[in-house]
Amino acid sequence: MSYIKMAQRNLWRNKRRTVITISSIFFAVLFAVVMRSFQLGSYSLMIRNAIEQYYGFIRVQHPDFTDDPSLENTFEIDPNLPVKISKVPNVKAVTARLETFALASSGNITKGVLVLGIEPEAEKQFSNPEQFLVRFTIPMAVWDSSDKKLALSDKVRKVLAAHMGESFTDAAKLASIFKDQPIDSMQLNQILHLSRVQGRFISNGDSGVVISSMLAKFLNIQVGDSLVMLSQGYQGASAAGIYPVVGIVRIPNPELDNRMVYMPLQMAQSFTNTHNLLSYMAINLQDVSDKALMATTDSVRKVLANSGLDVKTWQDLNKVLVQQIESDNQSGKAFLFLLYFVVFFGIFGTVIMMVHERMHEFGVLVAVGMQKVNLALTVLLEMLMMALIGIALGYLVALPIIHYYHIHPIRLTGEMAKMMIDMGFEPLMPMAPFDFYVLWQGVSVIFMVSPACIYPIRKILKLKTVEAIKR
Amino acid sequence: MAIIEVVNVDKIYNDSEVKVTALSNINLKVEKGEFTAIVGPSGSGKTTLLNLLGGLDTPTNGKIRVGDVWLNELKGSKLIDFRLRNIGFVFQSYNLIPVLTAGENVELIMQLQGVPAKLRKQVAADMLGKVGLADRINSRPAKLSGGQQQRVAVARALASKPQFILADEPTANLDGKAAENLLQIMEQLNQTEGVTFIFSTHDQRVVSRARRVIQLEDGKIKSDFLQ
Ligand SMILES: Nc1ncnc2c1ncn2[C@@H]1O[C@H](COP(=O)(O)OP(=O)(O)OP(=O)(O)O)[C@@H](O)[C@H]1O
Ligand SMILES: [Mg+2]
């Protein structure tokens, strides 16, 4: 009869109590892992959308550009520099950009836009906007039944009307708007045919521009239309131009999708009269952990020593985003702390009951010759087993869930989706994959059970045999 | 040499408002192989005396020797270990660990003593046989009658090969027949194997089986005789 076996049997002695205790640990772990996974998943999505697909993890720029991102704070570089930077370990891609603001108009609609002069080939390696090229846009047609040419049901027309002007990068994404209203493949083919967009991404030396999908919808622009742009150029010169739109991209970051105009770097430089000046060079990384980011930033600084340029991390430049993530992260942790605190009292209550029920038994054991330390150990073992079973069950259920929703993120629809888009987030709720945060939940439970163990241990070590037996 | 010697022992409970003198000026010797009953009315100090003999409690004054050890010289874990190797206990009720079978309850004490597993199994079966419960070795206490549970407790005490077995009102919760049966088994063990028993009781029928009767009254030995 080993102590482990004895602890096991003791667990089954009051089944209901054990089941309740284990379940409370199970639910706490399950909830904590899933909640943390959602949180951390949303942070990494935010970072991926904002940083990897546009901002860059590290930026090289004029020292005054942070405070005043105007054309006056631009710089010229040695053409070998990007190559040198790309050779720094952990650097995935380097791209040079000229960035400015402009008014864009089409017909009598005008909107402020972000003009990004890019090196199209380098940019493909960097943020790869080409992957977001729009292939389908639901036309701004009148989707009512008066149109007899299309054999569409009223419900399908209603869905189309609700998505008027919305763009999609592939047919499957377009088809997904019909997930609550199934349609047959003939109708879908008809819709795809009507929605098809012939666009392409700009290449080096191109004479056209690519604009983002929400901007295109706002300005009511299609591929082949022209975009008129007005701005202030370098050193007060005025800048104006008219450019053919050769493609539309749907950028997953709604804030950017609202106002982006991509043009080849040389075109942007001649538009703004900046000759060969750049706003910044952006760098993406293989390993994006904080530690790797710091190390790579230092290496890049060494490459750029004496150039008079600043090397900044995305965290330096996006204090608001970092703070948002940090405060959300802290409140998530505080919530979990509260959760574990509540569970702790549940467990503590069980432990007190258990000890009082077994005082006589403890007395008998010590009387016949069991050392108090060993007795305390068996009780400790019992509680540890309870905790471990709860943790294991929690993991058993939580891990497949987070794995599944990591690979198939939940896509929000309706009001929730609108709200998130309005706040500038992609309406996706991905879960973070398995990582240390999962292990931390188990460790937290152990930390929580430990103080609950102090009670029985104290009770046993201070046990007065004669009194315990009398009970 | 007597296996138990009690010298000028007083036990005074001081922890409540009123001072209770549970035992006063007890002097006593118990020889190996005795079958001794401690009798007396409720509150006369029987349990208190047995607890002192078993090293579960300490006298206020005086001292007690078990074998060649003066109990007041042992403290804490040394005292627990001494009990494990020298004294068998049978309490009034709920002696057994409910999650262990009869056999495992008997084995447990040998496990604490460090007896190897194979020998433990053998001895446990043997001891349960001696108390007439060979066929209940795999039963949990809840499945045994009160009398059977007390017999398992005797088997457990026996398995530890103690110098003597203390039993505080072992028959108090048993009906006449079961009490009779338990006493018979104890008596037999005493006669055939020379096991020393010291038990307290209220029950006149139990008293009549004892060879030596120590009568307590108000914490004092009123009489001490062989019958
Ligand atoms: N822990 C204690 N604190 C105070 N007084 C106690 C304590 N234990 C026992 N007593 C008192 O000591 C006296 C002797 O008690 P004890 O239990 O030894 O009697 P007993 O002969 O075993 O009685 P019974 O036949 O009822 O079991 C009683 O007056 C009792 O009230
Ligand atoms: Mg008593």
Coordinates of N, CA, C and O in Angstrom, one line a residue, chain A residues 34-106:
Chain A
V34 N -8.1 29.5 -22.4 CA -8.8 30.0 -23.6 C -8.8 31.5 -23.6 O -8.6 32.1 -24.7
M35 N -9.0 32.1 -22.5 CA -9.1 33.6 -22.4 C -7.7 34.1 -22.8 O -7.6 35.1 -23.6
R36 N -6.7 33.6 -22.2 CA -5.3 34.1 -22.5 C -5.0 33.9 -24.0 O -4.4 34.7 -24.6
S37 N -5.4 32.8 -24.5 CA -5.1 32.5 -25.9 C -5.8 33.5 -26.8 O -5.2 34.0 -27.8
F38 N -7.0 33.8 -26.5 CA -7.7 34.9 -27.3 C -7.0 36.2 -27.2 O -6.8 36.9 -28.2
Q39 N -6.6 36.5 -25.9 CA -6.0 37.8 -25.7 C -4.6 37.9 -26.5 O -4.4 38.8 -27.3
L40 N -3.8 36.9 -26.3 CA -2.5 36.9 -26.9 C -2.6 36.8 -28.4 O -1.8 37.4 -29.1
G41 N -3.6 36.0 -28.8 CA -3.8 35.9 -30.3 C -4.2 37.2 -30.9 O -3.7 37.6 -32.0
S42 N -5.0 38.0 -30.2 CA -5.4 39.2 -30.7 C -4.3 40.2 -30.7 O -4.1 41.0 -31.7
Y43 N -3.4 40.1 -29.7 CA -2.2 41.0 -29.7 C -1.3 40.7 -30.9 O -0.8 41.6 -31.6
S44 N -1.1 39.4 -31.2 CA -0.1 39.1 -32.2 C -0.8 39.4 -33.6 O -0.1 39.8 -34.5
L45 N -2.1 39.3 -33.7 CA -2.8 39.8 -34.9 C -2.6 41.3 -35.1 O -2.3 41.7 -36.2
M46 N -2.8 42.0 -34.0 CA -2.7 43.5 -34.1 C -1.3 43.8 -34.6 O -1.1 44.7 -35.4
I47 N -0.3 43.1 -33.9 CA 1.1 43.4 -34.3 C 1.4 43.0 -35.7 O 2.0 43.7 -36.5
R48 N 0.8 41.8 -36.1 CA 1.1 41.4 -37.5 C 0.5 42.4 -38.5 O 1.1 42.8 -39.5
N49 N -0.8 42.7 -38.2 CA -1.5 43.6 -39.2 C -0.8 45.0 -39.2 O -0.7 45.6 -40.3
A50 N -0.5 45.5 -38.1 CA -0.1 46.9 -38.0 C 1.4 47.0 -38.3 O 1.9 47.8 -39.0
I51 N 2.2 46.0 -37.8 CA 3.6 46.1 -37.8 C 4.2 45.4 -39.0 O 4.9 46.0 -39.9
E52 N 3.9 44.1 -39.1 CA 4.5 43.3 -40.2 C 4.1 43.8 -41.5 O 4.8 43.8 -42.5
Q53 N 2.7 44.0 -41.6 CA 2.2 44.3 -43.0 C 2.2 45.8 -43.3 O 1.7 46.1 -44.4
Y54 N 2.8 46.6 -42.5 CA 2.9 48.0 -42.9 C 4.1 48.6 -42.3 O 5.0 49.1 -42.9
Y55 N 4.1 48.6 -40.9 CA 5.0 49.5 -40.2 C 6.4 49.1 -40.3 O 7.3 49.9 -40.5
G56 N 6.7 47.8 -40.1 CA 8.0 47.3 -40.0 C 8.4 47.3 -38.5 O 8.0 48.1 -37.7
F57 N 9.2 46.2 -38.1 CA 9.6 46.1 -36.7 C 10.7 47.1 -36.3 O 10.7 47.5 -35.2
I58 N 11.5 47.4 -37.3 CA 12.5 48.4 -37.0 C 12.5 49.5 -38.1 O 12.2 49.1 -39.3
R59 N 12.6 50.7 -37.8 CA 12.7 51.8 -38.8 C 14.0 52.6 -38.7 O 14.4 52.9 -37.6
V60 N 14.5 52.9 -39.9 CA 15.7 53.8 -40.0 C 15.1 55.1 -40.5 O 14.5 55.1 -41.6
Q61 N 15.4 56.2 -39.8 CA 14.8 57.4 -40.3 C 15.6 58.6 -39.8 O 16.5 58.5 -39.0
H62 N 15.2 59.8 -40.3 CA 15.8 61.1 -39.9 C 15.4 61.3 -38.4 O 14.3 61.0 -38.0
P63 N 16.4 61.8 -37.6 CA 16.1 61.9 -36.2 C 14.9 62.7 -35.8 O 14.2 62.5 -34.8
D64 N 14.5 63.7 -36.7 CA 13.3 64.5 -36.4 C 12.0 63.9 -37.0 O 10.9 64.5 -36.8
F65 N 12.1 62.8 -37.7 CA 10.9 62.3 -38.4 C 9.8 61.9 -37.4 O 8.6 62.0 -37.7
T66 N 10.2 61.3 -36.2 CA 9.3 60.9 -35.2 C 8.3 62.0 -34.8 O 7.1 61.8 -34.8
D67 N 8.9 63.2 -34.5 CA 8.1 64.3 -34.1 C 7.4 65.0 -35.3 O 6.3 65.5 -35.1
D68 N 8.0 65.0 -36.4 CA 7.5 65.7 -37.5 C 7.7 64.9 -38.8 O 8.7 65.1 -39.5
P69 N 6.7 64.0 -39.1 CA 6.9 63.1 -40.2 C 6.6 63.8 -41.6 O 5.7 63.4 -42.3
S70 N 7.3 64.9 -41.8 CA 7.1 65.7 -43.1 C 8.2 65.4 -44.1 O 9.2 64.7 -43.8
L71 N 8.0 65.9 -45.3 CA 9.0 65.7 -46.3 C 10.3 66.4 -46.0 O 11.3 66.1 -46.6
E72 N 10.2 67.4 -45.1 CA 11.5 68.1 -44.8 C 12.4 67.2 -44.0 O 13.6 67.4 -44.0
N73 N 11.9 66.2 -43.3 CA 12.7 65.3 -42.5 C 13.0 64.0 -43.2 O 12.8 62.9 -42.7
T74 N 13.4 64.1 -44.4 CA 13.7 62.9 -45.2 C 15.2 62.8 -45.3 O 15.9 63.7 -44.9
F75 N 15.7 61.8 -45.9 CA 17.2 61.6 -46.1 C 17.5 60.9 -47.3 O 16.7 60.2 -48.0
E76 N 18.8 60.9 -47.6 CA 19.3 60.3 -48.8 C 20.2 59.2 -48.4 O 20.8 59.3 -47.4
I77 N 20.2 58.0 -49.1 CA 21.1 57.0 -48.6 C 22.1 56.5 -49.7 O 21.8 56.6 -50.9
D78 N 23.1 55.9 -49.1 CA 24.0 55.2 -49.9 C 23.3 53.9 -50.5 O 22.7 53.2 -49.7
P79 N 23.3 53.7 -51.8 CA 22.5 52.6 -52.4 C 22.9 51.2 -51.8 O 22.2 50.3 -52.0
N80 N 24.1 51.1 -51.2 CA 24.6 49.8 -50.7 C 23.9 49.5 -49.3 O 24.0 48.4 -48.9
L81 N 23.4 50.6 -48.7 CA 22.9 50.4 -47.3 C 21.9 49.3 -47.2 O 22.0 48.4 -46.3
P82 N 20.8 49.3 -48.0 CA 19.8 48.2 -47.8 C 20.4 46.8 -47.9 O 20.0 45.9 -47.1
V83 N 21.4 46.6 -48.8 CA 22.0 45.3 -48.9 C 22.7 45.0 -47.6 O 22.6 43.9 -47.1
K84 N 23.4 46.0 -47.1 CA 24.2 45.8 -45.8 C 23.2 45.4 -44.7 O 23.5 44.5 -43.9
I85 N 22.1 46.1 -44.6 CA 21.2 45.9 -43.5 C 20.5 44.5 -43.7 O 20.4 43.7 -42.7
S86 N 20.3 44.1 -44.9 CA 19.6 42.8 -45.1 C 20.5 41.7 -44.7 O 20.0 40.6 -44.6
K87 N 21.8 42.0 -44.6 CA 22.7 40.9 -44.2 C 22.8 40.7 -42.7 O 23.4 39.8 -42.2
V88 N 22.3 41.7 -42.0 CA 22.3 41.6 -40.5 C 21.4 40.3 -40.1 O 20.3 40.1 -40.6
P89 N 22.0 39.5 -39.2 CA 21.2 38.3 -38.8 C 19.8 38.7 -38.3 O 19.6 39.7 -37.7
N90 N 18.9 37.8 -38.6 CA 17.5 38.0 -38.2 C 16.7 39.0 -39.0 O 15.5 39.1 -38.8
V91 N 17.3 39.6 -39.9 CA 16.6 40.6 -40.8 C 15.9 39.8 -41.9 O 16.6 39.0 -42.6
K92 N 14.6 39.9 -42.1 CA 13.9 39.2 -43.1 C 13.8 40.0 -44.4 O 13.9 39.4 -45.5
A93 N 13.4 41.2 -44.2 CA 13.3 42.1 -45.4 C 13.5 43.5 -45.1 O 13.3 44.0 -44.0
V94 N 14.0 44.3 -46.1 CA 14.2 45.7 -45.9 C 13.6 46.4 -47.1 O 13.6 45.9 -48.2
T95 N 12.9 47.5 -46.8 CA 12.3 48.3 -47.9 C 12.5 49.8 -47.6 O 12.5 50.2 -46.5
A96 N 12.6 50.5 -48.7 CA 12.7 52.0 -48.5 C 11.4 52.6 -49.0 O 10.8 52.2 -50.0
R97 N 10.9 53.7 -48.3 CA 9.7 54.3 -48.6 C 9.7 55.8 -48.5 O 10.5 56.3 -47.7
L98 N 8.9 56.4 -49.3 CA 8.6 57.9 -49.1 C 7.2 58.0 -48.8 O 6.3 57.4 -49.5
E99 N 6.9 58.7 -47.7 CA 5.5 58.7 -47.2 C 5.0 60.1 -47.1 O 5.8 61.0 -46.6
T100 N 3.8 60.4 -47.6 CA 3.3 61.7 -47.5 C 1.8 61.7 -47.5 O 1.2 60.7 -47.8
F101 N 1.2 62.8 -47.1 CA -0.3 62.9 -47.1 C -0.7 63.7 -48.3 O 0.0 64.6 -48.8
A102 N -1.9 63.3 -48.9 CA -2.4 64.1 -50.0 C -3.9 64.1 -50.0 O -4.5 63.3 -49.2
L103 N -4.5 64.9 -50.8 CA -5.9 64.9 -51.0 C -6.2 64.1 -52.3 O -5.5 64.5 -53.3
A104 N -7.0 63.1 -52.3 CA -7.3 62.4 -53.5 C -8.7 62.6 -53.9 O -9.6 62.7 -53.0
S105 N -9.0 62.8 -55.2 CA -10.4 63.0 -55.5 C -10.7 62.3 -56.8 O -9.8 62.0 -57.7
S106 N -12.0 62.0 -56.9 CA -12.5 61.4 -58.1 C -13.9 61.9 -58.2 O -14.7 61.9 -57.3

